[in-house]
Structures are given as C-alpha cells and as structure tokens.
Amino acid sequence: MIHLDNIHKYYGSAQQRLHVLKGIDLHIRAGELVSIMGSSGSGKSTLLNILGLLDRYDEGHYRLADQPMERLSERRAAQFRNQLIGFVFQSFNLLPFKNALENVALPLYYQGVGRKARNEQARHYLERVGLADRAHHMPNELSGGQKQRVAIARALVTQPKVILADEPTGALDSVTTHEVMELLHSVHRQGNTLIIVTHEPEIAAQTQRRIVLRDGRIIADPAAEPA
C-alpha cells in the first residue's frame, strides 16, 4: 500500500539547510494498523505530511496504492488526497460555520458528488460513529470526543485507502481517548490501513506495529528487523 524508499527532506536555504528526514525506508501493507512515535523534532510530522501529500520530499521514491507520487502538481496531489487518504487531526479541523453533517459531507463536495447523495453518505457515517442525533449541531455545540468522531466520519466518507491520524487523542481526556481508540480499532477491523502518529506509548501499544523516529531516521521498526 505504502512504499517509501530512501526519502530525504530538507528545509531552508543552502547556507542554512536543515536535513529533516535522512533516508526513510518504510513499507506498510494494506490493512495494517501502524503507529509512528518520536520526540519533538524527530521528523514524524514531516513524514506524515509527506505520506498525506501535504508536503514534498527532495530525494527518494514514494508509491501509494501502486502509483508513483513523484513530481505531482498541486491539483494532482489534491486529487490523490481526496481519493486515497483520510485525515484525522488532534485539533479536529472542523469548519466552525458548518454543522456536523456538512463537515462530514465536505470531501464529497470536492469530489463533485451531488448534495442529496453526499448528505445521505454523511448521515450514514455519522450514524456509524454514533452521532446520528448530532447531525445538525455546530462544532461549538459538541464535546471534544464528539468533534473527533465527526472528524473520523469525515475521514471515512470518501472510503479512502489510508487513514492518517495525527495525535488523534492528544486533546482528549482518558475516558474519551478510550472511546476514540475503540472507534479507530473498529475502523481498522473494516479493512482500512491506519497510521497513527502519537507521542503516547499507551496509544502506540494498541497498534500492530510501532515505528520509532529519532533525528530524521527510523531507529525501530519490527517489520524491518531480522527475525
């Protein structure tokens, strides 16, 4: 599903060039549940942005769903994002002037799906995350856990190949964290490839495979280690 080979990423000018990712090799199979850990500055956010086609890399090769991701135009990258990737963020990233149903339906709008069809699909996914009765609530009328459930429904509505979750429980209390992780596990059981970036060991412990970054390099990956 995901193949990264010798990925390098730099920031800054030639005089003050910062080498953020230093030869990342990472292969993730379809249907895996993977966590990526690392301290601040380890490169995990940059790696997630590259996986999600939100940032470009400078060297190496990236294939997603057997398609090369090299030299994509902004428009083509946006098309791949909308077709293949669902995002869940720590800060939820819900539009405050749209209700829950409209937030979930938004990716379908960008795919050109008609209003009736996209609202029907959005209702289905709100029901799936247990929020059918909150469809017409605005984000400021929802709890943190409910906002994250809306965000998960929005990530699922286009039926993406890969879900990228960036600190999905970082803004939640322990009870709500448990509920959201249960939901993410149910999403994974449906066959989705799920990648969770987290700094919390107890979250990473719930994944099948824990990858650790340090100073722009992978220092631990069970799949890359000899048996």
Short mmCIF file of C-alpha atoms in Angstrom, two decimals:
data_model
loop_
_atom_site.label_atom_id
_atom_site.label_comp_id
_atom_site.label_asym_id
_atom_site.label_seq_id
_atom_site.Cartn_x
_atom_site.Cartn_y
_atom_site.Cartn_z
CA MET A 1 0.00 0.00 0.00
CA ILE A 2 2.75 2.47 1.02
CA HIS A 3 6.34 2.24 -0.19
CA LEU A 4 8.90 4.85 0.81
CA ASP A 5 12.44 4.29 -0.40
CA ASN A 6 15.35 6.48 0.74
CA ILE A 7 13.20 9.56 1.39
CA HIS A 8 15.09 12.76 2.23
CA LYS A 9 13.58 16.11 3.15
CA TYR A 10 15.37 19.42 3.61
CA TYR A 11 14.17 22.82 4.77
CA GLY A 12 15.80 26.20 4.40
CA SER A 13 18.35 27.67 2.01
CA ALA A 14 21.69 26.18 1.00
CA GLN A 15 23.51 28.16 3.71
CA GLN A 16 21.15 27.06 6.48
CA ARG A 17 19.85 23.77 5.16
CA LEU A 18 18.12 21.57 7.71
CA HIS A 19 18.13 17.85 6.91
CA VAL A 20 14.83 16.72 8.45
CA LEU A 21 14.36 13.21 7.00
CA LYS A 22 17.55 11.25 6.37
CA GLY A 23 16.84 8.28 4.15
CA ILE A 24 13.49 6.87 5.29
CA ASP A 25 12.66 3.34 4.10
CA LEU A 26 9.13 2.36 5.07
CA HIS A 27 6.77 -0.23 3.62
CA ILE A 28 3.24 -0.55 5.02
CA ARG A 29 0.91 -3.27 3.80
CA ALA A 30 -2.79 -2.79 3.09
CA GLY A 31 -4.86 -3.26 6.23
CA GLU A 32 -2.06 -2.66 8.75
CA LEU A 33 -2.51 -0.66 11.95
CA VAL A 34 0.75 1.21 12.49
CA SER A 35 1.93 3.85 14.95
CA ILE A 36 4.76 6.30 14.40
CA MET A 37 6.45 7.64 17.53
CA GLY A 38 9.18 10.15 18.15
CA SER A 39 10.01 13.19 20.23
CA SER A 40 9.51 16.73 19.02
CA GLY A 41 11.89 17.38 16.12
CA SER A 42 12.24 13.69 15.23
CA GLY A 43 10.61 14.22 11.83
CA LYS A 44 7.34 12.38 12.44
CA SER A 45 5.11 15.34 11.45
CA THR A 46 7.15 15.88 8.29
CA LEU A 47 6.87 12.19 7.47
CA LEU A 48 3.10 12.27 7.99
CA ASN A 49 2.79 15.33 5.75
CA ILE A 50 4.73 13.53 3.01
CA LEU A 51 2.58 10.41 3.39
CA GLY A 52 -0.51 12.60 3.14
CA LEU A 53 0.79 14.53 0.09
CA LEU A 54 0.70 17.75 2.08
CA ASP A 55 4.45 18.25 1.66
CA ARG A 56 7.01 17.25 -0.95
CA TYR A 57 10.20 15.29 -0.46
CA ASP A 58 13.54 16.15 -2.04
CA GLU A 59 15.03 12.72 -2.73
CA GLY A 60 13.80 9.14 -2.91
CA HIS A 61 10.68 7.41 -4.15
CA TYR A 62 7.11 7.17 -2.82
CA ARG A 63 4.46 4.81 -4.17
CA LEU A 64 0.92 4.87 -2.82
CA ALA A 65 -1.54 2.16 -3.89
CA ASP A 66 0.95 1.16 -6.62
CA GLN A 67 1.06 4.67 -8.05
CA PRO A 68 4.19 6.86 -8.06
CA MET A 69 3.85 10.11 -6.12
CA GLU A 70 6.79 11.90 -7.78
CA ARG A 71 6.57 15.39 -9.24
CA LEU A 72 2.85 15.83 -8.65
CA SER A 73 1.21 19.13 -9.48
CA GLU A 74 -0.82 20.71 -6.66
CA ARG A 75 -4.01 19.74 -8.47
CA ARG A 76 -2.94 16.11 -8.94
CA ALA A 77 -1.79 15.85 -5.32
CA ALA A 78 -5.17 17.18 -4.20
CA GLN A 79 -6.93 14.58 -6.36
CA PHE A 80 -4.89 11.74 -4.85
CA ARG A 81 -5.51 13.08 -1.33
CA ASN A 82 -9.25 13.21 -1.92
CA GLN A 83 -9.40 9.74 -3.48
CA LEU A 84 -6.93 7.77 -1.37
CA ILE A 85 -6.38 9.43 2.02
CA GLY A 86 -8.49 10.34 5.01
CA PHE A 87 -7.12 12.67 7.71
CA VAL A 88 -7.82 12.87 11.44
CA PHE A 89 -6.14 15.71 13.35
CA GLN A 90 -5.55 16.46 17.01
CA SER A 91 -7.33 19.82 16.64
CA PHE A 92 -10.23 18.22 14.71
CA ASN A 93 -10.04 20.86 11.90
CA LEU A 94 -13.81 21.17 11.65
CA LEU A 95 -15.22 24.23 9.89
CA PRO A 96 -16.93 26.25 12.67
CA PHE A 97 -19.63 27.68 10.40
CA LYS A 98 -20.82 24.26 9.17
CA ASN A 99 -22.75 21.69 11.17
CA ALA A 100 -21.60 18.11 11.74
CA LEU A 101 -23.38 16.77 8.66
CA GLU A 102 -21.93 19.49 6.42
CA ASN A 103 -18.42 18.93 7.79
CA VAL A 104 -18.61 15.21 7.07
CA ALA A 105 -20.01 15.81 3.59
CA LEU A 106 -17.35 18.34 2.61
CA PRO A 107 -14.84 15.90 1.00
CA LEU A 108 -17.65 14.60 -1.21
CA TYR A 109 -18.39 18.15 -2.34
CA TYR A 110 -14.80 18.37 -3.60
CA GLN A 111 -15.35 15.09 -5.45
CA GLY A 112 -18.33 16.60 -7.25
CA VAL A 113 -20.96 14.45 -5.52
CA GLY A 114 -24.45 16.00 -5.58
CA ARG A 115 -25.94 17.45 -2.41
CA LYS A 116 -28.56 14.75 -1.81
CA ALA A 117 -26.11 11.88 -2.30
CA ARG A 118 -23.35 13.42 -0.22
CA ASN A 119 -25.75 14.21 2.65
CA GLU A 120 -27.02 10.63 2.60
CA GLN A 121 -23.46 9.30 2.78
CA ALA A 122 -22.57 11.79 5.51
CA ARG A 123 -25.58 10.68 7.58
CA HIS A 124 -24.51 7.06 7.17
CA TYR A 125 -21.03 7.77 8.52
CA LEU A 126 -22.32 9.94 11.36
CA GLU A 127 -24.53 7.02 12.33
CA ARG A 128 -21.54 4.71 12.11
CA VAL A 129 -19.62 6.83 14.66
CA GLY A 130 -22.68 7.11 16.92
CA LEU A 131 -23.59 10.73 16.19
CA ALA A 132 -26.72 10.49 14.04
CA ASP A 133 -28.54 12.65 16.60
CA ARG A 134 -25.90 15.40 16.37
CA ALA A 135 -26.04 15.88 12.59
CA HIS A 136 -27.27 19.46 12.78
CA HIS A 137 -25.16 20.57 15.75
CA MET A 138 -22.43 23.12 15.16
CA PRO A 139 -18.87 22.27 16.30
CA ASN A 140 -19.13 24.63 19.28
CA GLU A 141 -22.10 22.56 20.47
CA LEU A 142 -20.09 19.33 20.54
CA SER A 143 -17.70 17.89 23.12
CA GLY A 144 -14.08 17.14 22.24
CA GLY A 145 -14.85 13.46 21.78
CA GLN A 146 -17.85 14.22 19.59
CA LYS A 147 -15.75 16.57 17.44
CA GLN A 148 -13.19 13.82 16.94
CA ARG A 149 -15.94 11.38 15.98
CA VAL A 150 -17.18 13.86 13.38
CA ALA A 151 -13.60 14.17 12.12
CA ILE A 152 -13.32 10.38 11.85
CA ALA A 153 -16.62 10.21 9.95
CA ARG A 154 -15.31 12.90 7.60
CA ALA A 155 -12.11 10.89 7.07
CA LEU A 156 -14.14 7.78 6.21
CA VAL A 157 -16.81 9.28 3.97
CA THR A 158 -14.77 9.04 0.75
CA GLN A 159 -13.84 5.41 1.56
CA PRO A 160 -10.10 6.12 1.39
CA LYS A 161 -7.35 3.50 1.13
CA VAL A 162 -5.35 5.01 4.01
CA ILE A 163 -6.32 6.91 7.17
CA LEU A 164 -3.66 9.17 8.68
CA ALA A 165 -4.32 10.18 12.30
CA ASP A 166 -2.08 12.90 13.75
CA GLU A 167 -2.21 12.73 17.57
CA PRO A 168 -5.93 11.84 17.39
CA THR A 169 -6.27 11.59 21.19
CA GLY A 170 -3.91 14.43 22.12
CA ALA A 171 -6.71 16.86 23.04
CA LEU A 172 -8.91 14.32 24.83
CA ASP A 173 -9.28 13.08 28.40
CA SER A 174 -8.59 9.45 29.26
CA VAL A 175 -12.20 8.24 29.04
CA THR A 176 -12.78 9.92 25.67
CA THR A 177 -9.38 8.67 24.46
CA HIS A 178 -10.53 5.10 25.14
CA GLU A 179 -13.77 5.69 23.21
CA VAL A 180 -11.98 7.21 20.22
CA MET A 181 -9.41 4.40 20.13
CA GLU A 182 -12.23 1.84 20.21
CA LEU A 183 -13.72 3.61 17.21
CA LEU A 184 -10.38 3.64 15.37
CA HIS A 185 -9.97 -0.07 16.06
CA SER A 186 -13.42 -0.71 14.57
CA VAL A 187 -12.37 1.33 11.51
CA HIS A 188 -9.26 -0.85 11.19
CA ARG A 189 -11.30 -4.04 11.51
CA GLN A 190 -13.25 -2.93 8.44
CA GLY A 191 -10.01 -3.33 6.46
CA ASN A 192 -8.65 0.21 6.45
CA THR A 193 -4.93 0.91 6.56
CA LEU A 194 -4.48 3.12 9.61
CA ILE A 195 -1.36 5.11 10.57
CA ILE A 196 -1.37 6.90 13.92
CA VAL A 197 1.27 9.47 14.84
CA THR A 198 1.46 9.70 18.61
CA HIS A 199 3.80 10.57 21.46
CA GLU A 200 1.81 8.40 23.88
CA PRO A 201 3.25 4.89 24.48
CA GLU A 202 -0.13 3.58 25.64
CA ILE A 203 -1.65 4.53 22.26
CA ALA A 204 1.23 3.04 20.30
CA ALA A 205 0.91 -0.17 22.35
CA GLN A 206 -2.55 -0.68 20.84
CA THR A 207 -1.19 -0.89 17.29
CA GLN A 208 0.18 -3.92 15.43
CA ARG A 209 3.49 -2.29 14.58
CA ARG A 210 5.37 0.53 16.32
CA ILE A 211 7.82 2.61 14.30
CA VAL A 212 10.13 4.99 16.17
CA LEU A 213 11.85 8.02 14.63
CA ARG A 214 14.83 9.88 16.01
CA ASP A 215 16.65 12.75 14.31
CA GLY A 216 15.06 12.04 10.96
CA ARG A 217 15.81 8.32 10.90
CA ILE A 218 13.81 5.20 11.74
CA ILE A 219 15.53 3.62 14.73
CA ALA A 220 12.95 0.91 15.40
CA ASP A 221 10.58 -0.94 13.08
CA PRO A 222 9.66 -4.58 13.78
CA ALA A 223 8.97 -5.20 10.09
CA ALA A 224 12.50 -4.17 9.14
CA GLU A 225 14.25 -6.16 11.86
CA PRO A 226 15.60 -9.67 11.22
CA ALA A 227 13.60 -12.47 12.77
#
